[in-house]
PDB file of C-alpha atoms in Angstrom:
ATOM      1  CA  GLY A 118       5.575 -16.372  35.441  1.00 63.00           C
ATOM      2  CA  ALA A 119       2.771 -16.094  33.112  1.00 81.00           C
ATOM      3  CA  VAL A 120       2.284 -12.434  33.185  1.00 90.00           C
ATOM      4  CA  VAL A 121       0.009 -10.450  31.169  1.00 94.00           C
ATOM      5  CA  SER A 122       0.026  -6.910  30.874  1.00 95.00           C
ATOM      6  CA  GLN A 123      -2.701  -3.606  28.877  1.00 96.00           C
ATOM      7  CA  HIS A 124      -2.338  -0.646  27.810  1.00 97.00           C
ATOM      8  CA  PRO A 125      -3.448   1.888  28.994  1.00 97.00           C
ATOM      9  CA  SER A 126      -5.106   0.721  31.650  1.00 96.00           C
ATOM     10  CA  ARG A 127      -7.258   3.809  32.105  1.00 96.00           C
ATOM     11  CA  VAL A 128      -8.615   5.953  28.831  1.00 97.00           C
ATOM     12  CA  ILE A 129     -11.334   9.215  28.230  1.00 97.00           C
ATOM     13  CA  CYS A 130     -11.349   9.762  24.660  1.00 95.00           C
ATOM     14  CA  LYS A 131     -13.845  11.644  22.753  1.00 96.00           C
ATOM     15  CA  SER A 132     -16.649  10.628  21.035  1.00 97.00           C
ATOM     16  CA  GLY A 133     -15.788   9.668  17.719  1.00 96.00           C
ATOM     17  CA  THR A 134     -12.194   9.253  17.618  1.00 97.00           C
ATOM     18  CA  SER A 135     -10.813   6.232  18.509  1.00 97.00           C
ATOM     19  CA  VAL A 136      -8.552   4.192  21.021  1.00 97.00           C
ATOM     20  CA  LYS A 137      -6.072   0.893  20.609  1.00 97.00           C
ATOM     21  CA  ILE A 138      -5.681  -1.236  23.563  1.00 97.00           C
ATOM     22  CA  GLU A 139      -2.599  -3.151  23.825  1.00 97.00           C
ATOM     23  CA  CYS A 140      -2.236  -6.544  25.406  1.00 96.00           C
ATOM     24  CA  ARG A 141       1.054  -8.156  26.157  1.00 96.00           C
ATOM     25  CA  SER A 142       2.187 -11.556  27.027  1.00 94.00           C
ATOM     26  CA  LEU A 143       5.823 -10.617  29.257  1.00 94.00           C
ATOM     27  CA  ASP A 144       6.700 -13.908  29.953  1.00 91.00           C
ATOM     28  CA  PHE A 145       5.264 -16.437  27.106  1.00 92.00           C
ATOM     29  CA  GLN A 146       4.435 -16.788  23.783  1.00 91.00           C
ATOM     30  CA  ALA A 147       0.800 -17.220  22.844  1.00 90.00           C
ATOM     31  CA  THR A 148      -0.666 -17.774  19.574  1.00 85.00           C
ATOM     32  CA  THR A 149      -3.815 -17.266  21.138  1.00 91.00           C
ATOM     33  CA  MET A 150      -4.799 -13.718  22.451  1.00 94.00           C
ATOM     34  CA  PHE A 151      -8.444 -13.618  24.051  1.00 95.00           C
ATOM     35  CA  TRP A 152     -10.965  -9.681  24.067  1.00 97.00           C
ATOM     36  CA  TYR A 153     -13.582  -9.425  26.471  1.00 96.00           C
ATOM     37  CA  ARG A 154     -15.840  -6.769  27.811  1.00 96.00           C
ATOM     38  CA  GLN A 155     -16.915  -6.006  31.161  1.00 93.00           C
ATOM     39  CA  PHE A 156     -19.995  -3.794  32.576  1.00 90.00           C
ATOM     40  CA  PRO A 157     -20.699  -2.866  35.912  1.00 86.00           C
ATOM     41  CA  LYS A 158     -21.239  -5.965  37.685  1.00 84.00           C
ATOM     42  CA  LYS A 159     -21.708  -7.544  35.282  1.00 88.00           C
ATOM     43  CA  SER A 160     -19.689 -10.949  34.235  1.00 89.00           C
ATOM     44  CA  LEU A 161     -17.370 -11.386  31.488  1.00 92.00           C
ATOM     45  CA  MET A 162     -18.712 -11.294  27.914  1.00 93.00           C
ATOM     46  CA  LEU A 163     -16.249 -12.746  24.827  1.00 94.00           C
ATOM     47  CA  MET A 164     -16.066 -10.409  22.203  1.00 95.00           C
ATOM     48  CA  ALA A 165     -13.279 -12.336  20.100  1.00 95.00           C
ATOM     49  CA  THR A 166     -10.306 -14.464  19.322  1.00 94.00           C
ATOM     50  CA  SER A 167      -7.354 -13.049  18.599  1.00 91.00           C
ATOM     51  CA  ASN A 168      -5.701 -15.830  16.533  1.00 87.00           C
ATOM     52  CA  GLU A 169      -1.265 -14.827  15.774  1.00 86.00           C
ATOM     53  CA  GLY A 170      -0.970 -14.091  12.062  1.00 84.00           C
ATOM     54  CA  SER A 171      -4.831 -14.975  10.780  1.00 86.00           C
ATOM     55  CA  LYS A 172      -7.738 -12.628  11.188  1.00 89.00           C
ATOM     56  CA  ALA A 173     -10.030 -12.273  14.641  1.00 92.00           C
ATOM     57  CA  THR A 174     -12.784 -14.880  14.991  1.00 93.00           C
ATOM     58  CA  TYR A 175     -15.365 -12.463  16.290  1.00 95.00           C
ATOM     59  CA  GLU A 176     -18.680 -13.633  18.704  1.00 93.00           C
ATOM     60  CA  GLN A 177     -22.157 -13.012  17.583  1.00 92.00           C
ATOM     61  CA  GLY A 178     -23.122  -9.209  17.740  1.00 93.00           C
ATOM     62  CA  VAL A 179     -19.912  -8.146  18.141  1.00 95.00           C
ATOM     63  CA  GLU A 180     -18.802  -5.521  14.768  1.00 94.00           C
ATOM     64  CA  LYS A 181     -15.904  -6.274  13.782  1.00 92.00           C
ATOM     65  CA  ASP A 182     -15.235  -2.894  11.572  1.00 94.00           C
ATOM     66  CA  LYS A 183     -15.949  -1.089  15.250  1.00 96.00           C
ATOM     67  CA  PHE A 184     -13.700  -3.296  16.888  1.00 97.00           C
ATOM     68  CA  LEU A 185     -10.211  -3.679  14.918  1.00 96.00           C
ATOM     69  CA  ILE A 186      -7.924  -6.580  16.207  1.00 94.00           C
ATOM     70  CA  ASN A 187      -4.328  -7.211  14.920  1.00 91.00           C
ATOM     71  CA  HIS A 188      -2.278 -10.263  16.663  1.00 90.00           C
ATOM     72  CA  ALA A 189       1.296  -8.967  14.931  1.00 82.00           C
ATOM     73  CA  SER A 190       3.446 -11.076  17.152  1.00 89.00           C
ATOM     74  CA  LEU A 191       3.111 -13.884  19.331  1.00 91.00           C
ATOM     75  CA  THR A 192       3.186 -11.556  22.004  1.00 93.00           C
ATOM     76  CA  LEU A 193       1.222  -8.512  21.299  1.00 94.00           C
ATOM     77  CA  SER A 194      -2.662  -8.236  20.472  1.00 95.00           C
ATOM     78  CA  THR A 195      -4.519  -4.981  20.303  1.00 96.00           C
ATOM     79  CA  LEU A 196      -7.903  -4.008  19.903  1.00 97.00           C
ATOM     80  CA  THR A 197      -8.969  -0.502  18.668  1.00 97.00           C
ATOM     81  CA  VAL A 198     -12.282   0.817  18.983  1.00 97.00           C
ATOM     82  CA  THR A 199     -13.595   3.004  16.030  1.00 97.00           C
ATOM     83  CA  SER A 200     -15.427   5.884  16.237  1.00 96.00           C
ATOM     84  CA  ALA A 201     -15.608   5.332  19.750  1.00 96.00           C
ATOM     85  CA  HIS A 202     -19.397   6.310  21.398  1.00 96.00           C
ATOM     86  CA  PRO A 203     -20.278   6.635  24.958  1.00 96.00           C
ATOM     87  CA  GLU A 204     -21.612   3.366  25.071  1.00 95.00           C
ATOM     88  CA  ASP A 205     -18.768   1.786  24.431  1.00 96.00           C
ATOM     89  CA  SER A 206     -17.428   2.798  27.927  1.00 96.00           C
ATOM     90  CA  SER A 207     -16.785  -0.545  29.769  1.00 95.00           C
ATOM     91  CA  PHE A 208     -13.596  -1.897  31.086  1.00 95.00           C
ATOM     92  CA  TYR A 209     -11.741  -4.928  28.262  1.00 97.00           C
ATOM     93  CA  ILE A 210      -9.843  -6.990  29.186  1.00 96.00           C
ATOM     94  CA  CYS A 211      -7.265  -9.803  26.745  1.00 96.00           C
ATOM     95  CA  SER A 212      -6.221 -12.584  27.981  1.00 95.00           C
ATOM     96  CA  ALA A 213      -3.692 -15.268  26.691  1.00 94.00           C
ATOM     97  CA  ARG A 214      -2.758 -18.484  26.223  1.00 90.00           C
ATOM     98  CA  ASP A 215       1.146 -20.118  26.661  1.00 88.00           C
ATOM     99  CA  ARG A 216       1.075 -21.535  23.485  1.00 84.00           C
ATOM    100  CA  THR A 217       3.551 -24.198  25.050  1.00 85.00           C
ATOM    101  CA  SER A 218       0.814 -25.324  27.474  1.00 80.00           C
ATOM    102  CA  GLY A 219      -1.898 -28.305  26.630  1.00 75.00           C
ATOM    103  CA  SER A 220      -4.281 -26.554  29.295  1.00 76.00           C
ATOM    104  CA  SER A 221      -6.774 -24.791  28.431  1.00 79.00           C
ATOM    105  CA  GLU A 222      -5.884 -22.394  31.750  1.00 85.00           C
ATOM    106  CA  GLN A 223      -5.334 -18.086  30.084  1.00 89.00           C
ATOM    107  CA  TYR A 224      -3.568 -15.666  31.767  1.00 92.00           C
ATOM    108  CA  PHE A 225      -5.487 -11.996  32.086  1.00 94.00           C
ATOM    109  CA  GLY A 226      -4.566  -8.929  31.715  1.00 94.00           C
ATOM    110  CA  PRO A 227      -5.176  -5.915  33.714  1.00 93.00           C
ATOM    111  CA  GLY A 228      -8.044  -4.447  31.900  1.00 95.00           C
ATOM    112  CA  THR A 229      -8.134  -0.814  30.381  1.00 97.00           C
ATOM    113  CA  ARG A 230     -11.421   1.026  31.619  1.00 96.00           C
ATOM    114  CA  LEU A 231     -12.455   2.878  28.521  1.00 97.00           C
ATOM    115  CA  THR A 232     -14.948   5.852  29.562  1.00 97.00           C
ATOM    116  CA  VAL A 233     -15.991   7.833  25.823  1.00 97.00           C
ATOM    117  CA  THR A 234     -17.720  11.806  26.388  1.00 96.00           C
TER     118      THR A 234
ATOM    119  CA  GLY B  25     -23.984 -23.415  22.939  1.00 67.00           C
ATOM    120  CA  GLN B  26     -22.653 -23.171  27.198  1.00 74.00           C
ATOM    121  CA  ASN B  27     -25.021 -22.414  29.856  1.00 88.00           C
ATOM    122  CA  ILE B  28     -23.875 -21.655  33.244  1.00 94.00           C
ATOM    123  CA  ASP B  29     -25.952 -21.357  36.129  1.00 95.00           C
ATOM    124  CA  GLN B  30     -24.679 -19.812  39.753  1.00 96.00           C
ATOM    125  CA  PRO B  31     -26.556 -17.800  42.371  1.00 96.00           C
ATOM    126  CA  THR B  32     -25.836 -14.127  42.233  1.00 95.00           C
ATOM    127  CA  GLU B  33     -25.287 -12.744  45.552  1.00 96.00           C
ATOM    128  CA  MET B  34     -24.093 -14.421  48.697  1.00 97.00           C
ATOM    129  CA  THR B  35     -23.253 -13.241  51.676  1.00 97.00           C
ATOM    130  CA  ALA B  36     -21.457 -14.479  54.958  1.00 97.00           C
ATOM    131  CA  THR B  37     -19.565 -13.551  58.294  1.00 97.00           C
ATOM    132  CA  GLU B  38     -15.684 -13.460  58.228  1.00 97.00           C
ATOM    133  CA  GLY B  39     -13.965 -16.816  59.669  1.00 97.00           C
ATOM    134  CA  ALA B  40     -17.304 -18.980  58.187  1.00 97.00           C
ATOM    135  CA  ILE B  41     -17.302 -21.466  55.512  1.00 97.00           C
ATOM    136  CA  VAL B  42     -18.954 -20.469  52.317  1.00 98.00           C
ATOM    137  CA  GLN B  43     -20.386 -22.870  49.237  1.00 98.00           C
ATOM    138  CA  ILE B  44     -20.941 -21.319  45.869  1.00 98.00           C
ATOM    139  CA  ASN B  45     -22.949 -23.200  43.217  1.00 98.00           C
ATOM    140  CA  CYS B  46     -22.018 -23.609  39.892  1.00 98.00           C
ATOM    141  CA  THR B  47     -23.761 -25.615  37.260  1.00 97.00           C
ATOM    142  CA  TYR B  48     -22.735 -26.140  33.149  1.00 95.00           C
ATOM    143  CA  GLN B  49     -25.048 -27.409  30.208  1.00 92.00           C
ATOM    144  CA  THR B  50     -21.993 -28.204  27.877  1.00 86.00           C
ATOM    145  CA  SER B  51     -21.131 -30.057  24.470  1.00 82.00           C
ATOM    146  CA  GLY B  52     -17.983 -31.386  25.242  1.00 83.00           C
ATOM    147  CA  PHE B  53     -16.287 -30.797  28.411  1.00 85.00           C
ATOM    148  CA  ASN B  54     -12.854 -29.604  28.588  1.00 86.00           C
ATOM    149  CA  GLY B  55     -12.739 -29.186  32.202  1.00 92.00           C
ATOM    150  CA  LEU B  56     -14.017 -25.988  34.570  1.00 95.00           C
ATOM    151  CA  PHE B  57     -12.154 -23.147  35.617  1.00 95.00           C
ATOM    152  CA  TRP B  58     -13.229 -20.831  38.724  1.00 97.00           C
ATOM    153  CA  TYR B  59     -11.648 -17.727  39.397  1.00 96.00           C
ATOM    154  CA  GLN B  60     -11.698 -14.327  41.883  1.00 96.00           C
ATOM    155  CA  GLN B  61     -12.101 -11.257  40.777  1.00 95.00           C
ATOM    156  CA  HIS B  62     -11.983  -7.768  42.684  1.00 94.00           C
ATOM    157  CA  ALA B  63     -14.307  -4.631  41.342  1.00 89.00           C
ATOM    158  CA  GLY B  64     -12.303  -3.174  39.101  1.00 87.00           C
ATOM    159  CA  GLU B  65      -9.178  -5.757  38.571  1.00 90.00           C
ATOM    160  CA  ALA B  66      -9.098  -8.583  36.675  1.00 88.00           C
ATOM    161  CA  PRO B  67     -10.043 -12.123  37.033  1.00 92.00           C
ATOM    162  CA  THR B  68      -7.282 -14.184  39.293  1.00 92.00           C
ATOM    163  CA  PHE B  69      -6.861 -18.282  38.925  1.00 92.00           C
ATOM    164  CA  LEU B  70      -8.173 -20.586  41.691  1.00 95.00           C
ATOM    165  CA  SER B  71      -8.495 -23.473  40.272  1.00 95.00           C
ATOM    166  CA  TYR B  72      -8.853 -25.813  37.187  1.00 94.00           C
ATOM    167  CA  ASN B  73     -11.504 -29.240  37.880  1.00 95.00           C
ATOM    168  CA  VAL B  74     -11.088 -31.526  34.862  1.00 93.00           C
ATOM    169  CA  LEU B  75     -11.488 -35.213  36.635  1.00 94.00           C
ATOM    170  CA  ASP B  76     -14.580 -35.672  39.320  1.00 96.00           C
ATOM    171  CA  GLY B  77     -14.509 -35.159  43.089  1.00 96.00           C
ATOM    172  CA  LEU B  78     -12.796 -32.566  45.667  1.00 96.00           C
ATOM    173  CA  GLU B  79      -9.032 -30.488  45.164  1.00 95.00           C
ATOM    174  CA  GLU B  80      -7.885 -29.191  48.363  1.00 94.00           C
ATOM    175  CA  LYS B  81      -5.457 -25.987  47.801  1.00 90.00           C
ATOM    176  CA  GLY B  82      -5.605 -23.829  51.752  1.00 94.00           C
ATOM    177  CA  ARG B  83      -8.453 -22.310  52.206  1.00 96.00           C
ATOM    178  CA  PHE B  84     -10.505 -22.790  49.145  1.00 96.00           C
ATOM    179  CA  SER B  85     -11.166 -26.257  47.051  1.00 97.00           C
ATOM    180  CA  SER B  86     -13.110 -26.837  44.558  1.00 98.00           C
ATOM    181  CA  PHE B  87     -15.547 -30.046  43.662  1.00 98.00           C
ATOM    182  CA  LEU B  88     -16.460 -31.119  40.119  1.00 97.00           C
ATOM    183  CA  SER B  89     -18.837 -34.190  39.304  1.00 97.00           C
ATOM    184  CA  ARG B  90     -19.415 -34.130  35.181  1.00 95.00           C
ATOM    185  CA  SER B  91     -21.716 -36.546  35.790  1.00 94.00           C
ATOM    186  CA  LYS B  92     -24.660 -33.759  37.072  1.00 95.00           C
ATOM    187  CA  GLY B  93     -23.050 -31.033  35.372  1.00 95.00           C
ATOM    188  CA  TYR B  94     -21.807 -29.593  38.988  1.00 96.00           C
ATOM    189  CA  SER B  95     -19.085 -28.128  40.426  1.00 98.00           C
ATOM    190  CA  TYR B  96     -18.577 -26.037  43.771  1.00 98.00           C
ATOM    191  CA  LEU B  97     -16.095 -23.752  45.281  1.00 98.00           C
ATOM    192  CA  LEU B  98     -15.523 -23.475  48.988  1.00 98.00           C
ATOM    193  CA  LEU B  99     -14.417 -21.200  50.748  1.00 98.00           C
ATOM    194  CA  LYS B 100     -13.530 -21.827  54.919  1.00 97.00           C
ATOM    195  CA  GLU B 101     -11.878 -19.422  57.957  1.00 97.00           C
ATOM    196  CA  LEU B 102     -13.263 -16.484  55.612  1.00 98.00           C
ATOM    197  CA  GLN B 103     -11.995 -13.548  55.727  1.00 97.00           C
ATOM    198  CA  MET B 104     -12.672 -10.063  54.672  1.00 97.00           C
ATOM    199  CA  LYS B 105     -10.452  -9.778  51.889  1.00 96.00           C
ATOM    200  CA  ASP B 106     -12.747 -12.735  50.752  1.00 98.00           C
ATOM    201  CA  SER B 107     -14.987 -10.302  49.730  1.00 98.00           C
ATOM    202  CA  ALA B 108     -14.971 -10.726  45.621  1.00 97.00           C
ATOM    203  CA  SER B 109     -16.979 -12.177  42.583  1.00 96.00           C
ATOM    204  CA  TYR B 110     -17.073 -15.304  41.972  1.00 97.00           C
ATOM    205  CA  LEU B 111     -17.324 -16.882  38.251  1.00 96.00           C
ATOM    206  CA  CYS B 112     -16.898 -20.826  36.531  1.00 96.00           C
ATOM    207  CA  ALA B 113     -16.304 -20.567  33.622  1.00 95.00           C
ATOM    208  CA  VAL B 114     -15.970 -23.606  30.422  1.00 94.00           C
ATOM    209  CA  PRO B 115     -13.879 -23.554  27.739  1.00 89.00           C
ATOM    210  CA  SER B 116     -15.513 -24.602  24.343  1.00 83.00           C
ATOM    211  CA  GLY B 117     -14.865 -24.674  20.869  1.00 81.00           C
ATOM    212  CA  SER B 118     -11.436 -25.792  18.461  1.00 79.00           C
ATOM    213  CA  ALA B 119      -9.531 -22.470  20.756  1.00 79.00           C
ATOM    214  CA  ARG B 120     -11.052 -23.430  23.980  1.00 82.00           C
ATOM    215  CA  GLN B 121     -12.989 -19.980  24.735  1.00 87.00           C
ATOM    216  CA  LEU B 122     -13.730 -19.330  27.692  1.00 90.00           C
ATOM    217  CA  THR B 123     -17.602 -18.901  28.790  1.00 91.00           C
ATOM    218  CA  PHE B 124     -17.816 -17.274  32.166  1.00 93.00           C
ATOM    219  CA  GLY B 125     -20.739 -17.640  34.333  1.00 93.00           C
ATOM    220  CA  SER B 126     -22.240 -14.723  35.618  1.00 93.00           C
ATOM    221  CA  GLY B 127     -20.688 -14.675  38.822  1.00 95.00           C
ATOM    222  CA  THR B 128     -21.325 -15.022  42.451  1.00 97.00           C
ATOM    223  CA  GLN B 129     -20.724 -11.455  44.814  1.00 96.00           C
ATOM    224  CA  LEU B 130     -19.334 -13.077  47.733  1.00 98.00           C
ATOM    225  CA  THR B 131     -19.770 -10.445  50.772  1.00 97.00           C
ATOM    226  CA  VAL B 132     -18.154 -11.193  54.128  1.00 98.00           C
ATOM    227  CA  LEU B 133     -19.178  -9.094  57.069  1.00 97.00           C
ATOM    228  CA  PRO B 134     -17.602  -9.056  60.126  1.00 95.00           C
TER     229      PRO B 134
END
């Protein structure tokens, strides 16, 4: 149980284009999902907290107009990188917390490797 | 805010025991997580400590001292596949979002 999927697993796009990454909780409902970014050999950096049915909460320094987050259902959150640039190339990981669980445990997706050329 | 410290790198020999330390400073405490992450993959859950003491789970054990703001992950009978990054993380805030330490890259040598 507690499986989170991400799609796509890898994507290459050209500068100036937009890319959408999907995060789905497959066997549980998640009112809260999280989006992280990870650079090579670095730790996970929280970008934003995605709340079902409301606006996402962005961490300091993360541009909300560049990283659009939509959490339209209890099992799906999307991250859209708009007008992508090479510096946006990174490993993006989502996680989700089971709405029925009282713990803080998060279940992680397998990640999406974004390369902007 | 949260501040989490752990060593950047560690090296150990196959079959040995290694202890990875993590110190934290946080406003309010809601437990501490340890995750394992292989390169290019998502983190996988190892342990969650909310009370003081040692919790053993097979070859992996995790210890917590809330008064000292200190935790460690103990790996026994090391195997080559244990070479990975080990991340400690603490939840905080209304959404209990995780703040991760920098990660400890463990290399297991034959």
